[in-house]
Tab-separated table of C-alpha atoms in Angstrom:
chain	number	residue	atom	x	y	z
A	1	MET	CA	0.000	0.000	0.000
A	2	SER	CA	1.104	3.607	-0.259
A	3	ALA	CA	3.125	4.385	2.849
A	4	ASP	CA	6.421	5.907	1.865
A	5	GLU	CA	7.131	7.774	5.082
A	6	GLN	CA	10.582	7.559	6.617
A	7	GLN	CA	13.162	9.695	8.381
A	8	CYS	CA	15.798	11.304	6.176
A	9	PRO	CA	17.080	8.138	4.470
A	10	ARG	CA	20.628	7.782	3.301
A	11	THR	CA	20.771	8.092	-0.461
A	12	PRO	CA	22.432	5.126	-2.200
A	13	SER	CA	25.485	6.466	-3.965
A	14	ARG	CA	24.425	5.360	-7.426
A	15	ALA	CA	20.744	6.247	-7.110
A	16	PRO	CA	19.361	8.772	-9.595
A	17	ALA	CA	18.163	11.876	-7.821
A	18	LEU	CA	14.627	11.475	-9.132
A	19	PHE	CA	13.883	8.511	-6.889
A	20	PHE	CA	14.086	10.458	-3.655
A	21	ARG	CA	12.173	13.210	-1.874
A	22	ALA	CA	13.319	14.151	1.629
A	23	ARG	CA	11.656	15.662	4.649
A	24	CYS	CA	14.455	17.041	6.794
A	25	GLY	CA	16.644	20.116	7.160
A	26	LYS	CA	17.944	19.679	3.628
A	27	ASP	CA	16.478	17.710	0.829
A	28	LEU	CA	18.542	15.076	-0.944
A	29	HIS	CA	19.665	17.658	-3.461
A	30	GLY	CA	21.127	19.776	-0.650
A	31	GLN	CA	18.445	22.475	-0.780
A	32	LYS	CA	17.037	23.849	2.461
A	33	SER	CA	13.507	22.651	2.997
A	34	ASN	CA	12.423	24.163	6.358
A	35	GLY	CA	10.699	20.926	7.298
A	36	MET	CA	8.734	20.723	4.022
A	37	ARG	CA	9.471	18.801	0.879
A	38	PHE	CA	10.515	20.691	-2.205
A	39	ALA	CA	8.916	18.965	-5.166
A	40	LYS	CA	11.803	18.432	-7.557
A	41	PRO	CA	11.343	17.506	-11.197
A	42	TRP	CA	12.362	14.088	-12.400
A	43	ASN	CA	15.437	15.846	-13.736
A	44	ARG	CA	17.135	12.746	-15.040
A	45	PHE	CA	14.268	12.577	-17.524
A	46	GLY	CA	14.247	16.264	-18.381
A	47	TYR	CA	10.610	16.293	-17.308
A	48	ARG	CA	8.844	18.151	-14.546
A	49	THR	CA	6.303	15.993	-12.826
A	50	GLU	CA	4.616	18.893	-11.054
A	51	LYS	CA	3.482	20.404	-14.351
A	52	LEU	CA	1.267	17.479	-15.301
A	53	LEU	CA	-0.021	16.936	-11.777
A	54	ASN	CA	-0.517	20.708	-11.381
A	55	THR	CA	1.198	20.522	-8.022
A	56	SER	CA	3.137	23.230	-6.284
A	57	VAL	CA	6.782	22.857	-5.581
A	58	VAL	CA	6.443	23.411	-1.879
A	59	THR	CA	4.113	20.665	-0.658
A	60	HIS	CA	3.172	19.338	2.741
A	61	THR	CA	3.313	15.655	1.794
A	62	PRO	CA	6.020	13.565	3.464
A	63	HIS	CA	8.993	12.036	1.745
A	64	ARG	CA	8.059	9.831	-1.183
A	65	ILE	CA	10.025	7.554	-3.441
A	66	GLN	CA	8.481	8.197	-6.836
A	67	SER	CA	9.580	4.902	-8.403
A	68	LEU	CA	7.569	3.026	-5.754
A	69	ASP	CA	4.508	5.122	-6.585
A	70	VAL	CA	4.826	4.298	-10.288
A	71	ILE	CA	5.276	0.562	-9.736
A	72	ARG	CA	2.447	0.487	-7.192
A	73	GLY	CA	0.128	2.340	-9.567
A	74	ILE	CA	0.752	-0.127	-12.379
A	75	ALA	CA	0.340	-3.036	-9.959
A	76	ILE	CA	-3.017	-1.865	-8.604
A	77	LEU	CA	-4.381	-1.639	-12.152
A	78	GLY	CA	-2.971	-5.047	-13.031
A	79	VAL	CA	-4.640	-6.593	-9.990
A	80	LEU	CA	-8.044	-5.518	-11.322
A	81	ALA	CA	-7.490	-7.469	-14.556
A	82	VAL	CA	-7.444	-10.668	-12.493
A	83	ASN	CA	-10.029	-9.704	-9.878
A	84	ALA	CA	-12.555	-8.853	-12.589
A	85	ASP	CA	-13.315	-12.559	-12.959
A	86	GLY	CA	-14.432	-12.659	-9.326
A	87	PHE	CA	-16.862	-9.798	-9.818
A	88	ALA	CA	-18.349	-11.116	-13.051
A	89	ALA	CA	-18.914	-14.654	-11.768
A	90	PRO	CA	-19.389	-16.539	-8.474
A	91	ILE	CA	-16.319	-18.028	-6.839
A	92	HIS	CA	-16.961	-21.473	-8.313
A	93	ALA	CA	-16.696	-20.054	-11.836
A	94	SER	CA	-14.095	-17.349	-11.222
A	95	LEU	CA	-10.693	-18.187	-12.752
A	96	LYS	CA	-12.085	-21.592	-13.735
A	97	PRO	CA	-12.484	-21.838	-17.524
A	98	SER	CA	-14.194	-25.223	-17.234
A	99	ALA	CA	-17.013	-23.661	-15.174
A	100	TRP	CA	-17.288	-20.348	-17.045
A	101	MET	CA	-20.868	-19.533	-17.981
A	102	PHE	CA	-20.073	-18.973	-21.682
A	103	GLY	CA	-17.760	-21.916	-22.171
A	104	ASN	CA	-14.120	-21.558	-23.119
A	105	GLU	CA	-13.666	-21.324	-26.869
A	106	GLY	CA	-12.483	-18.781	-29.410
A	107	SER	CA	-12.278	-15.190	-28.194
A	108	THR	CA	-13.392	-16.219	-24.693
A	109	ALA	CA	-10.419	-18.573	-24.378
A	110	VAL	CA	-8.002	-16.009	-25.806
A	111	ALA	CA	-9.299	-13.302	-23.441
A	112	TYR	CA	-8.744	-15.613	-20.478
A	113	TRP	CA	-5.283	-16.602	-21.746
A	114	TRP	CA	-4.274	-12.951	-22.038
A	115	MET	CA	-5.122	-12.406	-18.382
A	116	ASP	CA	-3.635	-15.724	-17.250
A	117	TRP	CA	-0.394	-15.128	-19.133
A	118	LEU	CA	0.373	-11.462	-18.457
A	119	PHE	CA	-1.451	-10.654	-15.212
A	120	HIS	CA	-2.425	-13.645	-13.082
A	121	GLU	CA	-0.224	-13.857	-9.933
A	122	LYS	CA	2.290	-11.346	-11.358
A	123	PHE	CA	0.854	-8.030	-10.249
A	124	VAL	CA	-0.389	-9.244	-6.894
A	125	ALA	CA	3.180	-10.467	-6.328
A	126	ILE	CA	4.467	-6.949	-7.034
A	127	PHE	CA	1.837	-5.499	-4.725
A	128	SER	CA	2.860	-7.913	-1.950
A	129	MET	CA	6.521	-6.980	-2.385
A	130	LEU	CA	5.711	-3.298	-2.110
A	131	PHE	CA	3.635	-3.881	1.010
A	132	GLY	CA	6.730	-5.406	2.585
A	133	VAL	CA	8.619	-2.216	1.715
A	134	SER	CA	5.909	-0.038	3.264
A	135	LEU	CA	6.159	-1.899	6.571
A	136	PHE	CA	9.750	-0.758	6.909
A	137	LEU	CA	9.104	2.766	5.674
A	138	VAL	CA	6.398	3.252	8.288
A	139	GLY	CA	7.798	1.150	11.140
A	140	GLY	CA	11.515	1.727	10.652
A	141	PRO	CA	13.968	-0.571	12.460
A	142	LEU	CA	12.889	-2.610	15.457
A	143	SER	CA	14.853	-0.291	17.726
A	144	ASP	CA	12.473	2.590	16.914
A	145	LYS	CA	9.666	1.872	19.376
A	146	ARG	CA	7.609	4.928	18.502
A	147	ARG	CA	7.429	4.048	14.830
A	148	GLY	CA	6.781	0.448	15.786
A	149	ILE	CA	3.661	1.598	17.651
A	150	ASN	CA	2.594	3.513	14.541
A	151	LEU	CA	3.033	0.381	12.451
A	152	ALA	CA	1.011	-1.706	14.901
A	153	ARG	CA	-1.852	0.805	14.736
A	154	ARG	CA	-1.595	0.812	10.969
A	155	LEU	CA	-1.869	-2.981	10.709
A	156	GLY	CA	-4.777	-3.064	13.150
A	157	ALA	CA	-6.615	-0.436	11.126
A	158	LEU	CA	-5.876	-2.361	7.945
A	159	PHE	CA	-7.531	-5.482	9.322
A	160	VAL	CA	-10.630	-3.477	10.228
A	161	PHE	CA	-10.694	-2.000	6.728
A	162	ALA	CA	-10.311	-5.540	5.376
A	163	LEU	CA	-13.357	-6.801	7.255
A	164	ILE	CA	-15.416	-3.839	6.069
A	165	HIS	CA	-14.292	-4.462	2.509
A	166	GLY	CA	-14.760	-8.237	2.607
A	167	PHE	CA	-18.182	-8.260	4.242
A	168	GLY	CA	-19.471	-4.995	2.839
A	169	LEU	CA	-18.207	-5.070	-0.740
A	170	TRP	CA	-16.377	-8.097	-2.114
A	171	TRP	CA	-15.289	-11.504	-0.888
A	172	GLY	CA	-11.943	-11.409	-2.770
A	173	ASP	CA	-10.345	-9.023	-0.268
A	174	ILE	CA	-6.572	-9.382	0.149
A	175	LEU	CA	-6.119	-6.762	2.869
A	176	SER	CA	-6.850	-9.263	5.637
A	177	THR	CA	-4.011	-11.451	4.345
A	178	TYR	CA	-1.676	-8.446	4.258
A	179	ALA	CA	-2.613	-7.404	7.792
A	180	CYS	CA	-1.880	-10.896	9.157
A	181	ALA	CA	1.315	-11.249	7.140
A	182	GLY	CA	2.328	-7.806	8.365
A	183	VAL	CA	2.168	-9.035	11.958
A	184	VAL	CA	4.796	-11.665	11.119
A	185	MET	CA	6.880	-9.162	9.166
A	186	PHE	CA	6.705	-6.755	12.116
A	187	GLY	CA	9.542	-8.625	13.801
A	188	LEU	CA	11.522	-9.280	10.619
A	189	ARG	CA	11.717	-5.812	9.138
A	190	SER	CA	15.193	-5.053	10.514
A	191	LEU	CA	16.835	-8.068	8.887
A	192	PRO	CA	19.545	-7.189	6.350
A	193	SER	CA	18.900	-7.435	2.643
A	194	LYS	CA	20.657	-10.773	2.107
A	195	ALA	CA	18.808	-12.441	4.970
A	196	LEU	CA	15.454	-11.195	3.728
A	197	LEU	CA	16.139	-12.259	0.153
A	198	GLY	CA	17.579	-15.626	1.096
A	199	THR	CA	14.769	-16.523	3.500
A	200	GLY	CA	12.052	-15.193	1.213
A	201	ILE	CA	13.320	-17.106	-1.800
A	202	ALA	CA	13.672	-20.276	0.299
A	203	ILE	CA	10.034	-20.027	1.430
A	204	LEU	CA	8.899	-19.401	-2.147
A	205	LEU	CA	10.781	-22.494	-3.326
A	206	ALA	CA	9.296	-24.552	-0.488
A	207	THR	CA	5.737	-23.503	-1.330
A	208	THR	CA	6.475	-24.127	-5.002
A	209	TYR	CA	7.684	-27.635	-4.180
A	210	MET	CA	4.276	-28.342	-2.663
A	211	ALA	CA	2.768	-27.751	-6.109
A	212	LEU	CA	4.692	-30.655	-7.650
A	213	PRO	CA	2.344	-33.331	-9.071
A	214	ARG	CA	2.210	-36.404	-6.859
A	215	GLY	CA	2.268	-39.955	-8.233
A	216	ASP	CA	-0.588	-40.684	-10.609
A	217	GLU	CA	-2.416	-37.498	-9.739
A	218	PRO	CA	-4.378	-36.489	-12.867
A	219	ALA	CA	-3.430	-33.326	-14.634
A	220	PRO	CA	-5.872	-30.488	-14.085
A	221	SER	CA	-7.995	-29.837	-17.143
A	222	SER	CA	-8.967	-26.190	-16.899
A	223	ALA	CA	-10.230	-25.424	-20.359
A	224	THR	CA	-12.221	-28.273	-21.835
A	225	ILE	CA	-15.819	-27.078	-21.884
A	226	SER	CA	-17.329	-25.726	-25.084
A	227	HIS	CA	-20.011	-23.093	-25.575
A	228	GLU	CA	-22.549	-25.794	-26.349
A	229	GLU	CA	-21.642	-27.759	-23.204
A	230	ALA	CA	-21.929	-24.620	-21.137
A	231	ARG	CA	-25.399	-23.955	-22.477
A	232	THR	CA	-26.658	-27.505	-22.063
A	233	ALA	CA	-24.789	-28.355	-18.849
A	234	ALA	CA	-23.131	-31.525	-20.138
A	235	PRO	CA	-22.978	-34.366	-17.587
A	236	ALA	CA	-19.232	-33.905	-16.951
A	237	HIS	CA	-19.912	-30.384	-15.776
A	238	SER	CA	-23.501	-30.640	-14.565
A	239	ALA	CA	-22.691	-30.504	-10.838
A	240	THR	CA	-20.515	-27.419	-11.214
A	241	SER	CA	-22.965	-25.812	-13.600
A	242	SER	CA	-25.893	-26.353	-11.240
A	243	ARG	CA	-23.988	-24.815	-8.380
A	244	VAL	CA	-22.901	-21.829	-10.465
A	245	ARG	CA	-26.445	-21.291	-11.729
A	246	ALA	CA	-27.808	-21.354	-8.181
A	247	GLU	CA	-25.196	-18.833	-7.030
A	248	LEU	CA	-25.913	-16.598	-10.014
A	249	ALA	CA	-29.621	-16.609	-9.229
A	250	GLU	CA	-28.937	-15.647	-5.616
A	251	ALA	CA	-26.337	-12.987	-6.461
A	252	THR	CA	-28.398	-11.223	-9.115
A	253	GLY	CA	-31.864	-11.609	-7.606
A	254	SER	CA	-31.539	-8.887	-4.986
A	255	ALA	CA	-29.043	-6.886	-2.998
A	256	SER	CA	-29.691	-9.016	0.068
A	257	GLY	CA	-29.083	-12.189	-1.923
A	258	ALA	CA	-25.867	-10.805	-3.363
A	259	TYR	CA	-24.491	-9.951	0.045
A	260	ALA	CA	-25.664	-13.193	1.626
A	261	LEU	CA	-23.613	-15.081	-0.964
A	262	ASN	CA	-20.753	-12.618	-0.577
A	263	THR	CA	-20.716	-13.095	3.200
A	264	ARG	CA	-20.614	-16.900	2.974
A	265	THR	CA	-17.830	-16.743	0.420
A	266	TYR	CA	-15.760	-14.282	2.438
A	267	LEU	CA	-16.136	-16.355	5.609
A	268	HIS	CA	-14.809	-19.318	3.637
A	269	GLN	CA	-11.874	-17.184	2.463
A	270	LEU	CA	-11.104	-16.075	6.021
A	271	ALA	CA	-11.155	-19.677	7.233
A	272	ASN	CA	-8.535	-20.552	4.633
A	273	LEU	CA	-6.492	-17.372	4.955
A	274	TRP	CA	-3.618	-19.256	6.616
A	275	GLN	CA	-2.918	-21.070	3.350
A	276	GLN	CA	-1.967	-17.781	1.670
A	277	LEU	CA	0.298	-16.524	4.445
A	278	PRO	CA	3.594	-18.357	3.740
A	279	ARG	CA	3.838	-17.214	0.139
A	280	THR	CA	2.616	-13.698	0.949
A	281	ILE	CA	5.185	-13.326	3.739
A	282	ALA	CA	7.900	-14.630	1.411
A	283	LEU	CA	7.019	-12.058	-1.250
A	284	MET	CA	7.053	-9.280	1.362
A	285	MET	CA	10.506	-10.413	2.489
A	286	VAL	CA	11.784	-10.460	-1.084
A	287	GLY	CA	10.328	-7.012	-1.717
A	288	LEU	CA	11.898	-5.504	1.392
A	289	GLY	CA	15.190	-7.248	0.634
A	290	LEU	CA	15.217	-5.795	-2.869
A	291	PHE	CA	14.421	-2.353	-1.480
A	292	LYS	CA	17.282	-2.486	1.000
A	293	ALA	CA	19.568	-3.588	-1.836
A	294	GLY	CA	18.589	-0.453	-3.788
A	295	PHE	CA	16.532	-2.212	-6.476
A	296	PHE	CA	13.414	-0.050	-6.249
A	297	ASN	CA	15.463	3.103	-5.823
A	298	GLY	CA	17.353	2.817	-9.094
A	299	ALA	CA	20.587	2.214	-7.169
A	300	ILE	CA	21.861	-0.934	-8.858
A	301	SER	CA	23.622	-1.101	-12.186
A	302	ARG	CA	21.872	-0.826	-15.522
A	303	THR	CA	23.286	-4.247	-16.432
A	304	SER	CA	21.633	-5.804	-13.377
A	305	TYR	CA	18.257	-4.331	-14.297
A	306	ALA	CA	18.651	-5.479	-17.903
A	307	SER	CA	19.533	-9.004	-16.727
A	308	LEU	CA	16.440	-9.168	-14.537
A	309	VAL	CA	14.283	-7.915	-17.401
A	310	MET	CA	15.702	-10.619	-19.679
A	311	ALA	CA	15.191	-13.341	-17.054
A	312	GLY	CA	11.631	-12.181	-16.455
A	313	GLY	CA	11.012	-12.048	-20.203
A	314	LEU	CA	12.217	-15.619	-20.687
A	315	ALA	CA	10.024	-16.781	-17.812
A	316	LEU	CA	7.076	-14.915	-19.328
A	317	ALA	CA	7.683	-16.595	-22.691
A	318	VAL	CA	7.608	-20.031	-21.044
A	319	LEU	CA	4.399	-19.162	-19.211
A	320	GLY	CA	2.881	-17.808	-22.415
A	321	ALA	CA	3.446	-21.097	-24.233
A	322	MET	CA	2.234	-23.171	-21.289
A	323	THR	CA	-0.916	-21.153	-20.661
A	324	TRP	CA	-1.789	-21.107	-24.374
A	325	MET	CA	-1.557	-24.895	-24.335
A	326	THR	CA	-3.901	-25.222	-21.358
A	327	ASP	CA	-6.221	-22.233	-21.825
A	328	VAL	CA	-6.675	-22.135	-25.594
A	329	SER	CA	-5.550	-25.501	-27.011
A	330	HIS	CA	-7.288	-27.358	-24.149
A	331	LEU	CA	-4.328	-29.656	-23.477
A	332	SER	CA	-3.459	-30.982	-20.049
A	333	PHE	CA	-0.119	-30.292	-18.394
A	334	ARG	CA	0.605	-31.959	-15.043
A	335	TRP	CA	3.401	-29.560	-14.158
A	336	GLY	CA	1.424	-26.414	-14.888
A	337	GLU	CA	0.834	-25.256	-11.309
A	338	PHE	CA	4.440	-25.942	-10.347
A	339	VAL	CA	5.865	-24.018	-13.307
A	340	ASN	CA	3.458	-21.146	-12.698
A	341	GLU	CA	4.372	-20.760	-9.019
A	342	LEU	CA	8.072	-21.074	-9.833
A	343	LEU	CA	8.169	-18.439	-12.568
A	344	CYS	CA	5.539	-15.844	-11.601
A	345	PRO	CA	7.701	-14.137	-8.929
A	346	LEU	CA	10.540	-13.887	-11.452
A	347	VAL	CA	8.179	-12.283	-13.966
A	348	ALA	CA	7.014	-9.843	-11.275
A	349	VAL	CA	10.593	-8.787	-10.542
A	350	GLY	CA	11.210	-8.492	-14.285
A	351	TYR	CA	8.199	-6.213	-14.652
A	352	ALA	CA	9.435	-3.989	-11.811
A	353	ALA	CA	12.961	-3.914	-13.254
A	354	ALA	CA	11.583	-2.892	-16.643
A	355	ILE	CA	9.693	0.005	-15.051
A	356	VAL	CA	12.741	1.257	-13.134
A	357	LEU	CA	14.920	0.862	-16.226
A	358	SER	CA	12.371	2.825	-18.259
A	359	LEU	CA	12.444	5.600	-15.665
A	360	ARG	CA	16.218	5.730	-15.940
A	361	ARG	CA	15.916	5.949	-19.720
A	362	LYS	CA	13.957	9.223	-19.650
A	363	ALA	CA	10.455	7.761	-19.961
A	364	GLY	CA	9.167	9.556	-16.880
A	365	ARG	CA	6.474	11.616	-18.575
A	366	TRP	CA	4.540	8.478	-19.514
A	367	PHE	CA	4.428	7.251	-15.937
A	368	VAL	CA	3.061	10.309	-14.151
A	369	PRO	CA	-0.607	9.153	-14.164
A	370	PHE	CA	0.512	5.763	-12.835
A	371	ALA	CA	2.432	7.488	-10.032
A	372	ALA	CA	-0.778	9.304	-9.103
A	373	ALA	CA	-2.704	6.019	-9.094
A	374	GLY	CA	0.026	4.530	-6.909
A	375	ARG	CA	-0.163	7.336	-4.378
A	376	MET	CA	-3.869	6.519	-4.066
A	377	ALA	CA	-3.526	2.730	-4.257
A	378	PHE	CA	-5.574	2.068	-1.111
A	379	THR	CA	-8.428	4.269	-2.286
A	380	ASN	CA	-8.224	2.870	-5.827
A	381	TYR	CA	-8.263	-0.738	-4.639
A	382	LEU	CA	-11.443	-0.242	-2.632
A	383	THR	CA	-13.133	1.878	-5.296
A	384	GLN	CA	-12.445	-0.876	-7.824
A	385	SER	CA	-14.590	-3.141	-5.661
A	386	LEU	CA	-17.270	-0.467	-5.325
A	387	ILE	CA	-17.446	0.101	-9.087
A	388	MET	CA	-17.390	-3.560	-10.042
A	389	THR	CA	-19.960	-4.724	-7.480
A	390	SER	CA	-22.198	-1.855	-8.589
A	391	ILE	CA	-22.045	-3.291	-12.090
A	392	PHE	CA	-22.396	-6.982	-11.278
A	393	TYR	CA	-24.190	-7.452	-7.938
A	394	GLY	CA	-27.938	-7.754	-7.505
A	395	GLY	CA	-29.886	-4.715	-6.421
A	396	ARG	CA	-27.711	-2.586	-8.691
A	397	GLY	CA	-26.347	-3.546	-12.109
A	398	ALA	CA	-27.006	-7.283	-11.568
A	399	LEU	CA	-24.896	-8.207	-14.630
A	400	MET	CA	-23.130	-11.140	-12.985
A	401	GLY	CA	-23.152	-14.087	-15.356
A	402	THR	CA	-24.122	-12.010	-18.400
A	403	VAL	CA	-20.742	-10.544	-19.428
A	404	ASP	CA	-18.306	-12.761	-21.318
A	405	ARG	CA	-14.562	-12.305	-20.938
A	406	PRO	CA	-13.902	-10.214	-24.084
A	407	ALA	CA	-16.493	-7.648	-22.934
A	408	LEU	CA	-15.136	-7.901	-19.387
A	409	TRP	CA	-11.803	-6.630	-20.695
A	410	GLY	CA	-13.644	-3.557	-21.975
A	411	ILE	CA	-15.005	-2.859	-18.492
A	412	VAL	CA	-11.543	-3.315	-16.981
A	413	ALA	CA	-10.025	-0.878	-19.478
A	414	GLY	CA	-12.743	1.641	-18.664
A	415	VAL	CA	-12.012	1.438	-14.932
A	416	TRP	CA	-8.281	1.803	-15.654
A	417	ALA	CA	-8.886	4.995	-17.636
A	418	LEU	CA	-11.213	6.347	-14.959
A	419	GLN	CA	-8.778	5.722	-12.119
A	420	LEU	CA	-5.787	7.144	-13.969
A	421	ALA	CA	-7.752	10.307	-14.749
A	422	TRP	CA	-9.356	10.733	-11.352
A	423	SER	CA	-6.127	10.048	-9.431
A	424	THR	CA	-4.330	12.779	-11.367
A	425	TRP	CA	-7.261	15.179	-10.917
A	426	TRP	CA	-7.618	14.436	-7.214
A	427	LEU	CA	-3.934	14.909	-6.369
A	428	SER	CA	-3.913	18.260	-8.121
A	429	ARG	CA	-6.338	19.395	-5.407
A	430	PHE	CA	-5.597	17.229	-2.371
A	431	GLU	CA	-2.447	16.011	-0.659
A	432	MET	CA	-3.469	12.339	-0.711
A	433	GLY	CA	-6.384	10.018	-1.373
A	434	PRO	CA	-9.349	10.139	1.041
A	435	LEU	CA	-8.792	6.658	2.465
A	436	GLU	CA	-5.030	7.235	2.667
A	437	TRP	CA	-5.801	10.325	4.748
A	438	ILE	CA	-8.023	8.371	7.149
A	439	TRP	CA	-5.489	5.544	7.397
A	440	ARG	CA	-2.665	7.993	8.076
A	441	TRP	CA	-4.762	9.730	10.765
A	442	ILE	CA	-5.273	6.407	12.549
A	443	THR	CA	-1.602	5.463	12.133
A	444	TYR	CA	-0.110	8.643	13.583
A	445	GLY	CA	-2.968	9.774	15.815
A	446	ARG	CA	-3.162	13.188	14.194
A	447	ARG	CA	-4.683	14.677	11.102
A	448	SER	CA	-2.415	15.498	8.180
A	449	PRO	CA	-3.028	18.382	5.773
A	450	PHE	CA	-5.592	17.236	3.249
A	451	VAL	CA	-6.528	20.074	0.890
A	452	ARG	CA	-3.631	21.201	-1.253
A	453	PRO	CA	-2.839	24.906	-0.700
A	454	SER	CA	-3.628	27.327	-3.494
A	455	PRO	CA	-0.543	28.176	-5.586
A	456	ALA	CA	-0.988	31.787	-4.485
A	457	PHE	CA	-0.197	30.751	-0.900
A	458	ASN	CA	2.663	28.354	-1.524
A	459	GLY	CA	5.372	30.690	-0.319
A	460	PRO	CA	7.941	32.962	-1.894
A	461	ALA	CA	8.270	32.875	-5.624
A	462	GLU	CA	11.964	32.045	-5.419
A	463	VAL	CA	11.229	28.559	-4.035
A	464	ARG	CA	8.745	27.691	-6.748
A	465	ARG	CA	9.813	26.035	-9.963
A	466	THR	CA	7.875	26.718	-13.144
């Protein structure tokens, strides 16, 4: 989540200046700041971020690492591409091509493959890594008791938000998992980079090992139902189809029915939350380890970033071929789950490396709207659920079960455009997103400035950049 507060960090020697904003006596460019942050342009790109965001140079927002905002913004949009399945269908049809209401052929199969290949488990992995970073940025080292108390309040508030989201909006909430994983990470956040990376990777490999096929275990067949079978509920799929039809009738019949089904599903998710914790904790450890190594700050060599991009690209190519075979060609592959869990974290790191490398190669102007979305990631995540349930749940849009995957991509793209536009608009007028402001208030026990000052009252002209 967006929580890039910390006390005057030490700038890695090779880090481009654009990645840092300081809140101390001097900013990281050596300019006096009088306790406020001077908004500097992303000068390595020759581009001034504050022009597009219409922000003043003297702002009251705390230190931020812009590269984290950009990566987080892209991740929160990518997460929606996967979650959309869970809004458009009940849980027993979501991410299950064999139970999809329209079958799994032609454009439907290709639309699912596109999501499965490029998005599924990649962007949530990035988001988990960045949450691990935020735990350290808020809580600091274990020796800092005051910031540790702030972090504890923050995690407690997150769990309350999670319950409100899960019961009140959508059963697919991940915030409860993050809050619980954060409790474990609370005591691990001071570990050095190598320890975090080594332990995190070891846990990921252990959980991946559990996905190995055992003995004569049949290969999962995830994409074998045709449009005709879906319409007629062929015997091989009749039990699943009957269950999905019953859930659709309940979810679309009324608002009370929709939330009764949502509540049962979320309670089931909470009961099985422990199964997600090991891998989530591992990803948080890897993310924090990478941050401490300078990865997210642009502090490692260009060759290292390029190598990670190439490794992630090769892994993505393997996953593309494998998922096409299972999702579109309807072939079985016993090792599919194992390969997916092994390679998805590598793809996620490759995606992040590509973004940082792009920032270093003067592509900053294209990422400004994504940075805005990243600064409002908490608000955007919850508003995604509000928008999508308003479209698909009973008592409102009630379109669950009526939108096939190609059209679902159109809805996702529309929400992307809306959130990119509204995040940029909002941050030109306010210091942070509305839910970020509430969360920060609970974390620190005091209200932060919310409305952005008018440019006319931003201070002497000599400290403003135009």
